[in-house]
Each structure stands twice: as C-alpha cells, then as structure tokens.
Short mmCIF file of C-alpha atoms (C1' of nucleotides) in Angstrom, two decimals:
data_model
loop_
_atom_site.label_atom_id
_atom_site.label_comp_id
_atom_site.label_asym_id
_atom_site.label_seq_id
_atom_site.Cartn_x
_atom_site.Cartn_y
_atom_site.Cartn_z
CA MET A 1 -41.19 72.60 -29.13
CA SER A 2 -42.76 71.23 -25.95
CA GLU A 3 -44.29 67.78 -25.88
CA LEU A 4 -48.00 67.20 -26.04
CA SER A 5 -49.67 65.91 -22.90
CA ARG A 6 -50.57 62.23 -22.79
CA ALA A 7 -54.22 63.18 -22.63
CA THR A 8 -53.92 65.24 -25.78
CA VAL A 9 -52.08 62.51 -27.68
CA SER A 10 -54.76 59.99 -26.77
CA ARG A 11 -57.41 62.24 -28.31
CA LEU A 12 -55.65 62.94 -31.60
CA PRO A 13 -56.59 59.56 -33.13
CA ARG A 14 -60.24 60.27 -32.39
CA TYR A 15 -60.12 63.63 -34.10
CA LEU A 16 -58.30 62.07 -37.02
CA ARG A 17 -60.87 59.35 -37.33
CA LEU A 18 -63.74 61.82 -37.58
CA ILE A 19 -62.00 63.70 -40.37
CA GLU A 20 -61.01 60.57 -42.27
CA ASP A 21 -64.48 59.10 -41.98
CA SER A 22 -66.25 62.22 -43.26
CA ALA A 23 -64.31 62.61 -46.48
CA ASP A 24 -66.23 65.41 -48.10
CA SER A 25 -66.42 68.38 -45.71
CA ARG A 26 -63.88 71.17 -46.10
CA THR A 27 -64.04 72.48 -42.55
CA VAL A 28 -64.72 71.00 -39.14
CA SER A 29 -65.65 72.82 -35.93
CA SER A 30 -64.33 72.21 -32.46
CA GLU A 31 -67.91 71.37 -31.55
CA ALA A 32 -68.07 68.57 -34.13
CA LEU A 33 -64.69 67.20 -33.12
CA ALA A 34 -65.72 67.31 -29.48
CA ALA A 35 -68.92 65.41 -30.14
CA ALA A 36 -67.05 62.70 -32.02
CA ALA A 37 -64.36 62.35 -29.39
CA GLY A 38 -66.70 62.61 -26.42
CA VAL A 39 -64.97 65.63 -24.93
CA ASN A 40 -65.58 69.32 -24.39
CA ALA A 41 -65.19 71.76 -27.31
CA ALA A 42 -62.82 73.95 -25.28
CA ASN A 43 -60.70 70.86 -24.77
CA VAL A 44 -60.47 70.35 -28.52
CA ARG A 45 -59.47 73.96 -29.14
CA ARG A 46 -56.84 73.69 -26.45
CA ASP A 47 -55.50 70.47 -27.96
CA LEU A 48 -55.24 71.94 -31.46
CA SER A 49 -53.71 75.11 -30.05
CA ASP A 50 -51.08 72.97 -28.27
CA LEU A 51 -50.43 71.40 -31.65
CA GLY A 52 -49.79 74.86 -33.06
CA PHE A 53 -52.67 74.36 -35.44
CA GLN A 54 -54.81 77.39 -36.18
CA GLY A 55 -58.40 77.54 -37.33
CA THR A 56 -60.41 80.45 -38.66
CA ARG A 57 -62.75 82.29 -36.33
CA GLY A 58 -66.34 82.09 -37.40
CA VAL A 59 -65.52 79.25 -39.80
CA GLY A 60 -63.74 76.34 -38.13
CA TYR A 61 -60.65 74.25 -38.90
CA SER A 62 -59.55 73.15 -42.35
CA ALA A 63 -60.28 69.42 -42.38
CA PRO A 64 -57.55 68.37 -44.84
CA ALA A 65 -54.93 70.56 -43.17
CA LEU A 66 -55.86 69.24 -39.73
CA ARG A 67 -55.78 65.67 -40.99
CA ASP A 68 -52.27 66.18 -42.34
CA ARG A 69 -51.16 67.95 -39.18
CA ILE A 70 -52.39 65.17 -36.87
CA ARG A 71 -50.91 62.48 -39.10
CA ARG A 72 -47.59 64.26 -39.03
CA GLU A 73 -47.74 64.69 -35.27
CA LEU A 74 -48.55 61.01 -34.77
CA GLY A 75 -45.73 60.01 -37.09
CA ILE A 76 -47.93 58.45 -39.76
CA GLU A 77 -47.39 61.06 -42.47
CA ARG A 78 -45.59 58.20 -44.09
CA ARG A 79 -46.93 54.71 -43.59
CA ARG A 80 -45.57 52.67 -40.67
CA LYS A 81 -44.40 49.11 -41.06
CA VAL A 82 -45.70 46.67 -38.48
CA ALA A 83 -44.78 43.09 -37.67
CA ILE A 84 -47.11 40.66 -35.95
CA ILE A 85 -45.44 38.14 -33.69
CA GLY A 86 -47.52 35.02 -33.26
CA ALA A 87 -49.81 33.60 -35.93
CA GLY A 88 -52.34 31.92 -33.69
CA ASN A 89 -55.98 32.93 -33.66
CA LEU A 90 -55.24 36.36 -32.21
CA GLY A 91 -52.32 37.17 -34.50
CA THR A 92 -54.31 35.96 -37.49
CA ALA A 93 -57.27 38.08 -36.51
CA LEU A 94 -55.10 41.17 -36.15
CA ALA A 95 -53.30 40.49 -39.44
CA ARG A 96 -56.59 40.12 -41.29
CA TYR A 97 -57.98 43.36 -39.98
CA SER A 98 -58.06 45.55 -43.07
CA GLY A 99 -58.69 48.72 -41.07
CA LEU A 100 -54.99 48.89 -40.21
CA SER A 101 -54.05 49.74 -43.76
CA LYS A 102 -56.68 52.47 -43.86
CA ARG A 103 -55.15 54.05 -40.73
CA GLY A 104 -51.60 54.22 -41.98
CA PHE A 105 -50.15 50.87 -40.94
CA ASP A 106 -48.87 48.09 -43.18
CA VAL A 107 -48.41 44.59 -41.81
CA VAL A 108 -45.14 43.65 -43.51
CA ALA A 109 -44.25 40.52 -41.58
CA ILE A 110 -45.80 37.77 -39.47
CA TYR A 111 -43.72 35.35 -37.41
CA ASP A 112 -44.41 32.09 -35.62
CA VAL A 113 -42.47 29.15 -34.23
CA ASP A 114 -44.90 26.48 -35.44
CA ALA A 115 -43.51 24.66 -38.48
CA GLY A 116 -47.06 23.83 -39.50
CA ARG A 117 -47.82 27.53 -39.90
CA ILE A 118 -44.56 28.83 -41.35
CA GLY A 119 -44.93 29.40 -45.05
CA GLN A 120 -48.69 29.83 -44.97
CA LEU A 121 -50.22 33.06 -46.22
CA ILE A 122 -52.35 35.47 -44.23
CA GLY A 123 -53.64 37.93 -46.77
CA ASP A 124 -50.58 38.43 -48.92
CA VAL A 125 -48.02 38.09 -46.12
CA LYS A 126 -46.22 34.81 -45.63
CA ILE A 127 -45.70 33.54 -42.11
CA GLN A 128 -41.98 33.37 -41.37
CA ASP A 129 -39.92 31.53 -38.81
CA LEU A 130 -39.58 33.59 -35.65
CA GLU A 131 -35.82 33.06 -35.89
CA GLU A 132 -35.73 35.45 -38.83
CA MET A 133 -37.39 38.20 -36.83
CA PRO A 134 -34.32 39.79 -35.18
CA SER A 135 -32.37 40.21 -38.40
CA ASP A 136 -35.43 41.52 -40.24
CA CYS A 137 -36.00 44.02 -37.48
CA SER A 138 -32.36 45.11 -37.37
CA PHE A 139 -32.52 45.51 -41.12
CA GLY A 140 -35.37 47.98 -40.73
CA CYS A 141 -38.14 45.89 -42.27
CA PHE A 142 -40.45 47.18 -39.52
CA ASP A 143 -40.22 49.37 -36.45
CA MET A 144 -43.44 48.49 -34.65
CA ALA A 145 -44.39 45.05 -33.35
CA ILE A 146 -47.66 43.56 -32.17
CA LEU A 147 -47.19 40.75 -29.67
CA ALA A 148 -49.77 37.99 -30.03
CA VAL A 149 -47.82 35.22 -28.35
CA PRO A 150 -48.47 33.11 -25.21
CA ALA A 151 -47.63 34.69 -21.87
CA SER A 152 -44.55 32.55 -21.49
CA SER A 153 -42.98 33.85 -24.71
CA ALA A 154 -43.85 37.51 -24.28
CA GLN A 155 -40.81 38.65 -22.34
CA PRO A 156 -38.21 36.66 -24.30
CA VAL A 157 -39.64 37.85 -27.61
CA THR A 158 -39.73 41.39 -26.27
CA ASP A 159 -36.08 41.16 -25.29
CA ASP A 160 -35.21 40.02 -28.82
CA LEU A 161 -37.20 42.89 -30.31
CA VAL A 162 -35.51 45.42 -28.06
CA ALA A 163 -32.08 44.04 -28.86
CA ALA A 164 -32.90 44.30 -32.55
CA GLY A 165 -33.80 47.97 -32.18
CA ILE A 166 -37.60 47.98 -32.23
CA ALA A 167 -39.21 51.38 -31.60
CA SER A 168 -42.66 50.42 -30.30
CA ILE A 169 -44.46 47.34 -29.03
CA LEU A 170 -48.17 46.71 -28.66
CA ASN A 171 -48.55 43.79 -26.28
CA PHE A 172 -51.66 41.61 -26.41
CA ALA A 173 -50.07 38.80 -24.40
CA PRO A 174 -51.68 38.41 -20.97
CA ILE A 175 -48.61 39.52 -19.05
CA ARG A 176 -46.80 42.82 -18.59
CA VAL A 177 -43.45 43.07 -20.33
CA THR A 178 -40.64 45.34 -19.26
CA VAL A 179 -38.51 47.33 -21.67
CA PRO A 180 -35.93 50.13 -21.52
CA ASP A 181 -37.20 53.70 -21.52
CA THR A 182 -36.15 54.07 -25.13
CA VAL A 183 -38.91 51.73 -26.29
CA ALA A 184 -42.60 52.64 -26.26
CA VAL A 185 -44.99 49.95 -25.04
CA ARG A 186 -48.70 49.66 -24.61
CA GLN A 187 -50.36 46.66 -23.03
CA VAL A 188 -53.88 45.48 -23.81
CA ASP A 189 -55.06 43.03 -21.19
CA LEU A 190 -58.40 41.29 -21.48
CA SER A 191 -58.71 40.40 -17.78
CA THR A 192 -57.91 43.90 -16.65
CA GLU A 193 -60.47 45.37 -19.04
CA LEU A 194 -63.14 42.99 -17.79
CA GLN A 195 -62.30 43.67 -14.16
CA ILE A 196 -62.63 47.41 -14.66
CA LEU A 197 -65.90 46.87 -16.51
CA SER A 198 -67.09 44.64 -13.73
CA TYR A 199 -66.77 47.53 -11.29
CA TYR A 200 -68.92 49.82 -13.39
CA GLY A 201 -71.43 47.28 -14.75
CA MET B 1 -70.17 55.37 0.36
CA SER B 2 -68.50 57.57 -2.19
CA GLU B 3 -67.34 56.16 -5.49
CA LEU B 4 -63.73 55.39 -6.23
CA SER B 5 -62.01 57.58 -8.79
CA ARG B 6 -61.53 56.16 -12.27
CA ALA B 7 -57.78 56.28 -11.75
CA THR B 8 -58.08 54.21 -8.58
CA VAL B 9 -60.36 51.62 -10.20
CA SER B 10 -57.93 51.19 -13.07
CA ARG B 11 -55.16 50.34 -10.61
CA LEU B 12 -57.06 47.80 -8.53
CA PRO B 13 -56.63 44.99 -11.09
CA ARG B 14 -52.86 45.52 -11.00
CA TYR B 15 -52.73 45.27 -7.23
CA LEU B 16 -54.93 42.20 -7.37
CA ARG B 17 -52.71 40.57 -9.95
CA LEU B 18 -49.61 40.98 -7.81
CA ILE B 19 -51.32 39.35 -4.85
CA GLU B 20 -52.81 36.51 -6.90
CA ASP B 21 -49.50 35.82 -8.61
CA SER B 22 -47.49 35.64 -5.39
CA ALA B 23 -49.61 33.08 -3.62
CA ASP B 24 -47.54 32.45 -0.54
CA SER B 25 -46.82 35.76 1.20
CA ARG B 26 -49.04 36.78 4.09
CA THR B 27 -48.49 40.52 3.89
CA VAL B 28 -47.71 42.99 1.14
CA SER B 29 -46.35 46.53 1.46
CA SER B 30 -47.47 49.63 -0.38
CA GLU B 31 -43.95 49.73 -1.77
CA ALA B 32 -44.29 46.27 -3.31
CA LEU B 33 -47.74 47.05 -4.71
CA ALA B 34 -46.44 50.30 -6.12
CA ALA B 35 -43.52 48.62 -7.85
CA ALA B 36 -45.81 46.05 -9.44
CA ALA B 37 -48.33 48.61 -10.60
CA GLY B 38 -45.78 51.18 -11.71
CA VAL B 39 -47.04 53.91 -9.40
CA ASN B 40 -45.98 55.77 -6.26
CA ALA B 41 -46.30 54.07 -2.87
CA ALA B 42 -48.25 57.03 -1.49
CA ASN B 43 -50.66 56.55 -4.35
CA VAL B 44 -51.22 52.93 -3.32
CA ARG B 45 -51.85 53.90 0.30
CA ARG B 46 -54.29 56.55 -0.82
CA ASP B 47 -56.09 54.06 -3.06
CA LEU B 48 -56.44 51.45 -0.31
CA SER B 49 -57.50 54.13 2.14
CA ASP B 50 -60.21 55.23 -0.30
CA LEU B 51 -61.28 51.60 -0.36
CA GLY B 52 -61.63 51.71 3.41
CA PHE B 53 -58.99 49.02 3.67
CA GLN B 54 -56.56 49.28 6.57
CA GLY B 55 -53.08 47.90 6.90
CA THR B 56 -50.85 47.58 9.94
CA ARG B 57 -48.15 50.18 10.52
CA GLY B 58 -44.70 48.72 10.48
CA VAL B 59 -46.03 45.52 8.91
CA GLY B 60 -48.01 46.10 5.71
CA TYR B 61 -51.34 44.92 4.35
CA SER B 62 -52.83 41.45 4.77
CA ALA B 63 -52.52 39.91 1.32
CA PRO B 64 -55.53 37.54 1.55
CA ALA B 65 -57.76 40.23 3.06
CA LEU B 66 -56.73 42.75 0.43
CA ARG B 67 -57.30 40.22 -2.33
CA ASP B 68 -60.82 39.58 -1.06
CA ARG B 69 -61.51 43.28 -0.61
CA ILE B 70 -60.42 44.18 -4.14
CA ARG B 71 -62.36 41.28 -5.62
CA ARG B 72 -65.44 42.40 -3.78
CA GLU B 73 -64.96 46.00 -4.88
CA LEU B 74 -64.56 44.94 -8.50
CA GLY B 75 -67.62 42.75 -8.28
CA ILE B 76 -65.83 39.46 -8.83
CA GLU B 77 -66.25 38.05 -5.33
CA ARG B 78 -68.49 35.66 -7.18
CA ARG B 79 -67.51 34.64 -10.69
CA ARG B 80 -68.87 36.67 -13.59
CA LYS B 81 -70.47 35.07 -16.62
CA VAL B 82 -69.29 36.36 -19.97
CA ALA B 83 -70.54 35.82 -23.51
CA ILE B 84 -68.38 36.21 -26.58
CA ILE B 85 -70.15 37.49 -29.67
CA GLY B 86 -68.43 36.44 -32.86
CA ALA B 87 -66.50 33.18 -33.26
CA GLY B 88 -64.00 34.32 -35.89
CA ASN B 89 -60.28 34.34 -35.23
CA LEU B 90 -60.53 37.05 -32.61
CA GLY B 91 -63.50 35.60 -30.76
CA THR B 92 -61.90 32.17 -30.83
CA ALA B 93 -58.63 33.55 -29.49
CA LEU B 94 -60.42 35.31 -26.65
CA ALA B 95 -62.53 32.24 -25.84
CA ARG B 96 -59.45 30.04 -25.68
CA TYR B 97 -57.59 32.33 -23.32
CA SER B 98 -57.52 30.33 -20.13
CA GLY B 99 -56.39 33.31 -18.04
CA LEU B 100 -59.96 34.57 -17.95
CA SER B 101 -61.05 31.76 -15.71
CA LYS B 102 -58.16 32.40 -13.35
CA ARG B 103 -59.24 36.06 -13.03
CA GLY B 104 -62.85 35.38 -12.12
CA PHE B 105 -64.58 35.21 -15.49
CA ASP B 106 -66.33 32.24 -17.07
CA VAL B 107 -67.08 32.19 -20.78
CA VAL B 108 -70.54 30.64 -20.73
CA ALA B 109 -71.64 31.31 -24.29
CA ILE B 110 -70.26 32.01 -27.75
CA TYR B 111 -72.44 33.21 -30.62
CA ASP B 112 -72.01 33.52 -34.35
CA VAL B 113 -74.15 33.89 -37.44
CA ASP B 114 -72.15 31.46 -39.61
CA ALA B 115 -73.96 28.15 -39.99
CA GLY B 116 -70.59 26.48 -40.60
CA ARG B 117 -69.45 27.46 -37.12
CA ILE B 118 -72.65 27.01 -35.12
CA GLY B 119 -72.48 23.77 -33.16
CA GLN B 120 -68.69 23.60 -33.08
CA LEU B 121 -66.92 23.53 -29.75
CA ILE B 122 -64.40 26.04 -28.47
CA GLY B 123 -63.00 24.50 -25.33
CA ASP B 124 -66.17 23.08 -23.81
CA VAL B 125 -68.52 25.79 -25.01
CA LYS B 126 -70.63 25.19 -28.08
CA ILE B 127 -71.03 28.00 -30.60
CA GLN B 128 -74.67 29.01 -30.74
CA ASP B 129 -76.75 30.88 -33.28
CA LEU B 130 -76.63 34.61 -32.61
CA GLU B 131 -80.43 34.59 -32.72
CA GLU B 132 -80.46 32.84 -29.35
CA MET B 133 -78.35 35.54 -27.75
CA PRO B 134 -81.10 38.01 -26.73
CA SER B 135 -83.20 35.44 -24.91
CA ASP B 136 -80.16 33.90 -23.21
CA CYS B 137 -79.12 37.35 -22.05
CA SER B 138 -82.59 38.27 -20.82
CA PHE B 139 -82.66 34.97 -18.99
CA GLY B 140 -79.53 35.96 -17.10
CA CYS B 141 -77.13 33.43 -18.61
CA PHE B 142 -74.50 36.18 -18.69
CA ASP B 143 -74.25 39.86 -17.90
CA MET B 144 -71.04 40.82 -19.65
CA ALA B 145 -70.39 40.58 -23.39
CA ILE B 146 -67.24 40.72 -25.46
CA LEU B 147 -67.82 41.98 -28.98
CA ALA B 148 -65.61 40.30 -31.57
CA VAL B 149 -67.74 40.99 -34.63
CA PRO B 150 -67.09 42.98 -37.83
CA ALA B 151 -67.50 46.74 -37.64
CA SER B 152 -70.78 46.62 -39.53
CA SER B 153 -72.41 44.35 -36.94
CA ALA B 154 -71.10 46.04 -33.82
CA GLN B 155 -73.85 48.62 -33.30
CA PRO B 156 -76.80 46.34 -34.16
CA VAL B 157 -75.49 43.60 -31.88
CA THR B 158 -74.90 46.20 -29.16
CA ASP B 159 -78.47 47.40 -29.49
CA ASP B 160 -79.71 43.83 -29.09
CA LEU B 161 -77.53 43.34 -26.01
CA VAL B 162 -78.76 46.57 -24.46
CA ALA B 163 -82.37 45.69 -25.16
CA ALA B 164 -81.81 42.31 -23.52
CA GLY B 165 -80.46 43.97 -20.37
CA ILE B 166 -76.70 43.50 -20.64
CA ALA B 167 -74.67 45.19 -17.87
CA SER B 168 -71.27 45.64 -19.54
CA ILE B 169 -69.74 45.42 -23.00
CA LEU B 170 -66.11 45.10 -24.00
CA ASN B 171 -65.88 46.10 -27.63
CA PHE B 172 -63.06 44.80 -29.82
CA ALA B 173 -64.81 45.74 -33.06
CA PRO B 174 -63.01 48.54 -34.89
CA ILE B 175 -65.78 51.08 -34.40
CA ARG B 176 -67.18 52.98 -31.43
CA VAL B 177 -70.59 51.85 -30.26
CA THR B 178 -73.06 54.01 -28.40
CA VAL B 179 -75.11 52.82 -25.46
CA PRO B 180 -77.34 54.31 -22.76
CA ASP B 181 -75.67 55.55 -19.57
CA THR B 182 -76.94 52.50 -17.74
CA VAL B 183 -74.54 50.23 -19.62
CA ALA B 184 -70.77 50.20 -19.08
CA VAL B 185 -68.63 50.01 -22.21
CA ARG B 186 -64.94 49.87 -22.92
CA GLN B 187 -63.52 49.99 -26.42
CA VAL B 188 -60.23 48.42 -27.44
CA ASP B 189 -59.13 49.74 -30.79
CA LEU B 190 -56.05 48.41 -32.53
CA SER B 191 -55.55 51.41 -34.83
CA THR B 192 -55.87 53.90 -32.01
CA GLU B 193 -53.34 51.99 -29.92
CA LEU B 194 -50.87 51.91 -32.80
CA GLN B 195 -51.36 55.60 -33.54
CA ILE B 196 -50.64 56.55 -29.95
CA LEU B 197 -47.60 54.26 -29.95
CA SER B 198 -46.46 55.82 -33.19
CA TYR B 199 -46.27 59.21 -31.49
CA TYR B 200 -44.04 57.91 -28.71
CA GLY B 201 -42.01 55.38 -30.68
"C1'" DT C 1 -36.45 50.44 22.08
"C1'" DA C 2 -35.34 50.66 17.03
"C1'" DG C 3 -36.82 49.87 12.59
"C1'" DA C 4 -40.48 49.61 9.44
"C1'" DT C 5 -44.50 51.05 7.34
"C1'" DT C 6 -49.08 52.99 7.46
"C1'" DG C 7 -52.47 56.90 7.15
"C1'" DT C 8 -53.07 61.61 6.24
"C1'" DT C 9 -52.04 66.32 5.31
"C1'" DA C 10 -50.62 69.92 2.49
"C1'" DA C 11 -48.44 71.10 -1.63
"C1'" DT C 12 -48.05 70.39 -6.26
"C1'" DC C 13 -49.01 69.02 -10.61
"C1'" DG C 14 -51.81 68.16 -14.68
"C1'" DA C 15 -56.12 68.43 -17.11
"C1'" DT C 16 -60.69 70.31 -17.87
"C1'" DT C 17 -63.97 73.83 -18.57
"C1'" DA C 18 -66.68 78.21 -18.50
"C1'" DA C 19 -66.50 82.42 -20.33
"C1'" DC C 20 -65.66 85.93 -23.49
"C1'" DA C 21 -62.93 89.08 -26.36
"C1'" DA C 22 -61.21 88.67 -30.95
"C1'" DT C 23 -62.33 88.25 -35.54
"C1'" DC C 24 -63.78 85.79 -39.66
"C1'" DT D 1 -73.56 94.28 -39.85
"C1'" DA D 2 -74.97 89.85 -37.53
"C1'" DG D 3 -73.90 85.32 -36.58
"C1'" DA D 4 -70.54 81.92 -35.85
"C1'" DT D 5 -66.54 80.14 -33.99
"C1'" DT D 6 -61.77 80.45 -32.56
"C1'" DG D 7 -58.01 81.32 -29.13
"C1'" DT D 8 -56.94 82.24 -24.52
"C1'" DT D 9 -57.53 83.34 -19.75
"C1'" DA D 10 -58.76 82.29 -15.24
"C1'" DA D 11 -61.08 79.23 -12.37
"C1'" DT D 12 -61.88 74.76 -11.15
"C1'" DC D 13 -61.41 70.12 -10.76
"C1'" DG D 14 -59.05 65.76 -10.13
"C1'" DA D 15 -54.93 63.13 -9.26
"C1'" DT D 16 -50.23 62.63 -7.57
"C1'" DT D 17 -46.63 63.00 -4.32
"C1'" DA D 18 -43.43 64.44 -0.56
"C1'" DA D 19 -43.29 64.44 4.03
"C1'" DC D 20 -43.96 63.00 8.54
"C1'" DA D 21 -46.51 61.92 12.79
"C1'" DA D 22 -48.60 57.74 14.36
"C1'" DT D 23 -47.90 53.25 15.72
"C1'" DC D 24 -47.03 48.37 15.04
#
DNA sequence: TAGATTGTTAATCGATTAACAATC
DNA sequence: TAGATTGTTAATCGATTAACAATC
C-alpha cells in the first residue's frame, strides 16, 4: 500500500469534519466535500480513490463508511491519548477545549514545573509534576504531546519526550524543535502566521 | 511586479528568523538559509531571486540588506498593529507572548465581552468591551486581528471585523470562518493539526 | 589564481483540474 | 430511460532540484 500524499492527508480532516458535523445524511457527494474543504471536486474524488474508498456512481459516497475509513486512515479509529506539557494560559486553554474529545483525542495528562499549579484540576485532569512525564510516557499513558512551554524549555522537554518514546509532538512554543525522523512534529508559530498574513493583508 | 508564490512567502519568515537570531554576521549563504529553513539551497536562491534580491558570488547575501528586504516584502518594515479578540486563557496567552513585539507586531488592543475582565490589564494593554472594537478598527487603531473567541462567536465577530475594514484575520477559534476575498485569513485548528500528526505518528 | 557561492537553466517531481466514459 | 455522479485519463500547472557557467 503506497502512502498518501501530504496534500491528501491535510485534506482528510476537512472531509471528516463535514461528515461529522452533518450527522443525518446517508450519502455525501464529491461536490459537497469539495465545497466544505475549499477544493475541486475532482481533487476529492482523486483523494478518496487514493484511499481505496469507492463511492456509487450517480449516488455519491456513503457518509458513515467514509467517516470510518478516514478515521482509520488517520489513526483515530480508536481514541488517541494526548498529554499537554505546560499548564500556563496556553496549556490551560488547550486543555479546556472540549472539541478535542469530539475529534477523537483525550487529554489524559497535564504537566508543569510550577509547584503552585501541580495538583490543581483542569477539567477532570490533575496537573502533575513534569518530572513524572517521562515515566508516564514510557509506560504508554499517552503517545502524543502538545508543547505549551516557554521557548527555553521546548527543546529539553522535546528531548525527554523523544527519549521516552513519544510518537508525535505538536509544538506551540515559539521556537523550532528538532527530533529524529522517527518522531512526527508539527510547529504552530504565531509570529510566522502573522508575517505570512501581513504579506497578503 | 509579479507576485511571489505561496510557497516562497511561507519560507520568508524562516529566512528572516535566522538572520534576526544571528545578529552579528554580515553575510549569509543560501546553504545556511536552507539549513535553517529545512529546504534546498537552490530553493533559497530561487526565492531570493524571485524577490529581486541579489547576492555576491563567492561571498553570499548581505544579512542586513536581506533582513530589510524580507521585512519590506512581508509588510513589516513598519510595525503592524494587532488586536486580540477574546481575553480568555488563549487570548491572554497570545497577548503575553513577548516574541510578537520582537517580530514586528504590537498588540494595541484586547477585547472581551465579560464585564469581569473588561478594564483588567494584560501587560500594559487594558481589556476593552468588545462593543468598542468596530469603531476602533474603523478608526485604524489596528489592521490585523487574532480571534481567540469561542466557536459560536467566531463568525459574528469576523463579520464585524470585515465590516469595520480589517485587513487580516488569524483565527484560533475551532471553526472555519468565511470572509470576502479582500480579507486575508489563516486558520489554526488544534484538532486538524492533531489528526494530521496522528497519521504520521 | 583558486576556492567559494551565486544566478539560472533544464529536468524532474508532485499536485491540480478539465473532461468524459462508465454506471448507478 | 434520463439524470446524477463516480473513477480515471490526459493535460496542465506549480514547485523543487541538480547542475554548472558566471564571477566575486
């Protein structure tokens, strides 16, 4: 089985969202998916074809079957366990975001170094000492991490996560972190986003 | 003057960051820029050529001149004024991020609807009533907005911003907003990022 | 001159899209 | 059958890269 292109993978969540947000309809057309994702209908058909997912000519695609297929492809056919590192304003905001649960992700742990925060609850998750993070990760409590720490801590924390066997990292710290090829990373940088916007605005 | 490609624009902030973060060196090579941005050196040379920026063979590119050129291209040769809409955990985290100032952006206003928050200070900016936002925007107090509001408010607030003449919107609310073609928008969605990571992780 | 590095070309690669036969 | 919509091809478009002459 060949890999999906990066472009295709980046569109799958948009297709999934349309299906999940329109709970009732049995079928969905490439045209509808295209409109929701902001792409061309031929592009959608190509994407789903690459996925090995077949529709019915004259009818469309089975919405529940497509939902399951995309979830399986994305690896969220079972729920994923996520840890949030850093319980400052950003980490707290991310932890409180209830949409995560709806999309297949459970925040199972939150870590911080501040003794004043450790032990407090965010939702129903207790903030733990960051020192417990590596063993929890090694133990398989979670396999995805969201970095919401200061720039200075981002790389050291990343190194600890990698050593503990993390699979994926979403980095909100304002600095790029480096990892081995075995670990998937995405970086969200506020300044970069604003600079790109500034060009177009 | 033809437009830069989207791919080129998305790399300019990475080149700029390298130069800004290594304050002392007079020249920078395409090889160094490529390593920092994670791309091919030929790609860098093509990008800078598209920008109309010339280096010196055998030497490299003038770092200060390139910095100025990229800033000008991105529209941050003068500082940009940014408003943050929503003073919850996320908005507060974004407002407190001092890196913004270093990258050419000044947070000049923060708005919220919560009477308990209005009047409080974040850094040296006072949280204002959201009702004052449209007139402030029309008056030119800011021309970029960061949305850190709940999903249900994102589209209405966006509509108000558009009506008031906003140039660019960075949307952190977990929902896609629609705007006229005249307005630049970027959406940062936590669930989508995690779903893409989940595929690769 | 010798070494380094740009600027540009041509080739390649990857992604998008129009178009339409297939078929429900 | 008639209308709708997929699945796929071929064309096109956009972006990347190797290679190397130009030249500092």
